[in-house]
Amino acid sequence: MNTVRIARLEEAALDVEAHLRAVEDPRYGAVTTFIGRVRDNDADAATTVVGLEYSAHPDAETTLHRIAAEAGDAADAVVAVSHRVGSLAVGDAAVVIAVASEHRAEAFEVCRAIIETIKTDLPVWKRQVEEDGTTAWKGIGG
């Protein structure tokens, strides 16, 4: 089970440095990060994407904590993870993950497991906004 130091949903911009500070630990030599940013394109979009609007179920933060704690196969890692909610512009960070562990393989494994599980299990929905005003809801996950 991983130690979770941050697992939250935020309306404000995500602070990557705060996530890195949260996983600092002299026992661990590997630190991985993942930053998921809003991009200006989507294969299903007819025009340029100009933003995303994220909304979350009231239990989403509890779910995010569970995802972080259980990520990876018997890993012993320290995790900090946040997901934005509200309106985001192209380039904004929607997800920030920092993971520290003794070795790089574990850190990468836990980081990847967290983002993949966020995409399938976190009750957060996004409404994609296109340049022409078209909007589309994009299922569960980040």
CSV table of C-alpha atoms in Angstrom, one decimal:
chain,number,residue,atom,x,y,z
A,1,MET,CA,0.0,0.0,0.0
A,2,ASN,CA,1.4,3.4,-1.0
A,3,THR,CA,1.6,6.4,1.4
A,4,VAL,CA,-0.6,9.1,0.0
A,5,ARG,CA,0.4,12.7,1.0
A,6,ILE,CA,-1.9,14.5,-1.4
A,7,ALA,CA,-5.0,13.3,-3.1
A,8,ARG,CA,-7.4,16.1,-3.9
A,9,LEU,CA,-9.5,17.9,-6.5
A,10,GLU,CA,-8.7,21.5,-7.0
A,11,GLU,CA,-10.4,24.5,-8.6
A,12,ALA,CA,-7.1,26.5,-8.6
A,13,ALA,CA,-4.1,25.9,-10.8
A,14,LEU,CA,-2.2,22.8,-9.8
A,15,ASP,CA,1.2,23.3,-8.2
A,16,VAL,CA,3.8,20.8,-9.5
A,17,GLU,CA,6.4,21.9,-7.1
A,18,ALA,CA,4.1,21.3,-4.1
A,19,HIS,CA,3.6,17.8,-5.3
A,20,LEU,CA,7.3,17.2,-5.6
A,21,ARG,CA,7.9,18.6,-2.1
A,22,ALA,CA,5.1,16.3,-0.8
A,23,VAL,CA,6.9,13.2,-2.0
A,24,GLU,CA,10.4,14.1,-0.7
A,25,ASP,CA,11.8,11.4,1.4
A,26,PRO,CA,15.4,10.5,2.1
A,27,ARG,CA,14.6,6.7,1.8
A,28,TYR,CA,13.6,7.1,-1.9
A,29,GLY,CA,16.0,7.7,-4.8
A,30,ALA,CA,13.5,7.7,-7.7
A,31,VAL,CA,10.8,10.4,-8.4
A,32,THR,CA,8.5,10.3,-11.4
A,33,THR,CA,5.9,12.9,-12.4
A,34,PHE,CA,3.1,13.0,-14.8
A,35,ILE,CA,1.3,16.2,-15.9
A,36,GLY,CA,-1.8,15.9,-18.0
A,37,ARG,CA,-2.5,19.2,-19.9
A,38,VAL,CA,-5.5,20.4,-21.9
A,39,ARG,CA,-4.6,20.1,-25.6
A,40,ASP,CA,-6.1,22.0,-28.5
A,41,ASN,CA,-7.2,19.0,-30.5
A,42,ASP,CA,-9.3,15.9,-30.3
A,43,ALA,CA,-10.0,13.3,-33.0
A,44,ASP,CA,-13.7,13.7,-32.5
A,45,ALA,CA,-13.7,17.5,-32.6
A,46,ALA,CA,-14.7,19.3,-35.8
A,47,THR,CA,-12.8,22.5,-34.8
A,48,THR,CA,-10.0,23.5,-32.5
A,49,VAL,CA,-10.5,22.7,-28.8
A,50,VAL,CA,-10.4,25.8,-26.7
A,51,GLY,CA,-11.0,24.4,-23.2
A,52,LEU,CA,-12.4,21.7,-20.9
A,53,GLU,CA,-14.9,22.0,-18.1
A,54,TYR,CA,-14.4,19.3,-15.4
A,55,SER,CA,-17.1,18.3,-12.9
A,56,ALA,CA,-16.8,15.7,-10.2
A,57,HIS,CA,-19.0,13.4,-8.1
A,58,PRO,CA,-18.9,14.4,-4.3
A,59,ASP,CA,-17.0,11.1,-3.6
A,60,ALA,CA,-14.3,11.7,-6.2
A,61,GLU,CA,-11.6,12.8,-3.8
A,62,THR,CA,-12.1,9.7,-1.7
A,63,THR,CA,-11.9,7.6,-4.9
A,64,LEU,CA,-8.7,9.5,-5.9
A,65,HIS,CA,-7.1,8.7,-2.5
A,66,ARG,CA,-8.0,5.0,-2.9
A,67,ILE,CA,-6.5,4.9,-6.5
A,68,ALA,CA,-3.3,6.4,-5.2
A,69,ALA,CA,-3.0,4.1,-2.3
A,70,GLU,CA,-3.6,0.9,-4.3
A,71,ALA,CA,-1.6,1.7,-7.4
A,72,GLY,CA,1.1,-0.7,-8.4
A,73,ASP,CA,1.9,-4.3,-7.6
A,74,ALA,CA,2.9,-4.4,-3.9
A,75,ALA,CA,4.8,-1.1,-4.4
A,76,ASP,CA,6.1,0.9,-1.4
A,77,ALA,CA,5.8,4.5,-2.8
A,78,VAL,CA,4.9,7.9,-1.7
A,79,VAL,CA,2.2,9.6,-3.8
A,80,ALA,CA,0.9,13.1,-4.4
A,81,VAL,CA,-1.9,13.5,-7.0
A,82,SER,CA,-4.4,16.2,-7.8
A,83,HIS,CA,-7.1,16.6,-10.5
A,84,ARG,CA,-8.5,20.0,-11.5
A,85,VAL,CA,-12.2,20.7,-11.6
A,86,GLY,CA,-13.9,23.8,-13.2
A,87,SER,CA,-13.0,25.5,-16.4
A,88,LEU,CA,-9.5,25.0,-17.9
A,89,ALA,CA,-7.9,26.5,-20.9
A,90,VAL,CA,-5.6,24.9,-23.4
A,91,GLY,CA,-2.2,24.3,-21.7
A,92,ASP,CA,-3.6,24.2,-18.2
A,93,ALA,CA,-2.6,21.2,-16.1
A,94,ALA,CA,-5.6,18.9,-15.5
A,95,VAL,CA,-3.8,16.2,-13.5
A,96,VAL,CA,-0.5,16.3,-11.6
A,97,ILE,CA,1.1,13.1,-10.2
A,98,ALA,CA,4.3,12.8,-8.3
A,99,VAL,CA,5.6,9.4,-7.0
A,100,ALA,CA,8.7,8.6,-5.0
A,101,SER,CA,10.1,5.1,-4.4
A,102,GLU,CA,13.4,3.3,-3.8
A,103,HIS,CA,13.8,2.4,-7.5
A,104,ARG,CA,12.7,3.9,-10.8
A,105,ALA,CA,10.7,0.8,-12.0
A,106,GLU,CA,8.4,1.1,-9.0
A,107,ALA,CA,8.0,4.8,-9.4
A,108,PHE,CA,7.1,4.6,-13.0
A,109,GLU,CA,4.8,1.6,-12.4
A,110,VAL,CA,2.8,3.4,-9.7
A,111,CYS,CA,2.6,6.7,-11.7
A,112,ARG,CA,1.3,4.9,-14.7
A,113,ALA,CA,-1.2,2.8,-12.7
A,114,ILE,CA,-2.5,6.0,-11.1
A,115,ILE,CA,-3.2,7.8,-14.4
A,116,GLU,CA,-4.6,4.8,-16.1
A,117,THR,CA,-7.0,4.1,-13.2
A,118,ILE,CA,-8.0,7.8,-13.0
A,119,LYS,CA,-9.0,7.5,-16.7
A,120,THR,CA,-11.3,4.5,-16.0
A,121,ASP,CA,-12.5,4.8,-12.4
A,122,LEU,CA,-12.4,8.4,-11.1
A,123,PRO,CA,-15.9,9.9,-11.2
A,124,VAL,CA,-14.9,13.1,-13.0
A,125,TRP,CA,-16.5,14.2,-16.3
A,126,LYS,CA,-15.3,16.7,-18.8
A,127,ARG,CA,-17.1,18.9,-21.2
A,128,GLN,CA,-15.0,19.7,-24.2
A,129,VAL,CA,-15.5,23.2,-25.7
A,130,GLU,CA,-14.6,23.8,-29.3
A,131,GLU,CA,-13.7,27.0,-31.1
A,132,ASP,CA,-17.1,27.1,-32.9
A,133,GLY,CA,-19.0,26.8,-29.6
A,134,THR,CA,-19.7,23.1,-30.0
A,135,THR,CA,-19.5,21.1,-26.8
A,136,ALA,CA,-19.3,17.4,-26.0
A,137,TRP,CA,-19.3,15.4,-22.8
A,138,LYS,CA,-16.4,12.9,-22.5
A,139,GLY,CA,-17.4,10.0,-20.2
A,140,ILE,CA,-15.9,9.0,-16.9
A,141,GLY,CA,-12.3,9.8,-16.0
A,142,GLY,CA,-9.8,12.5,-16.7
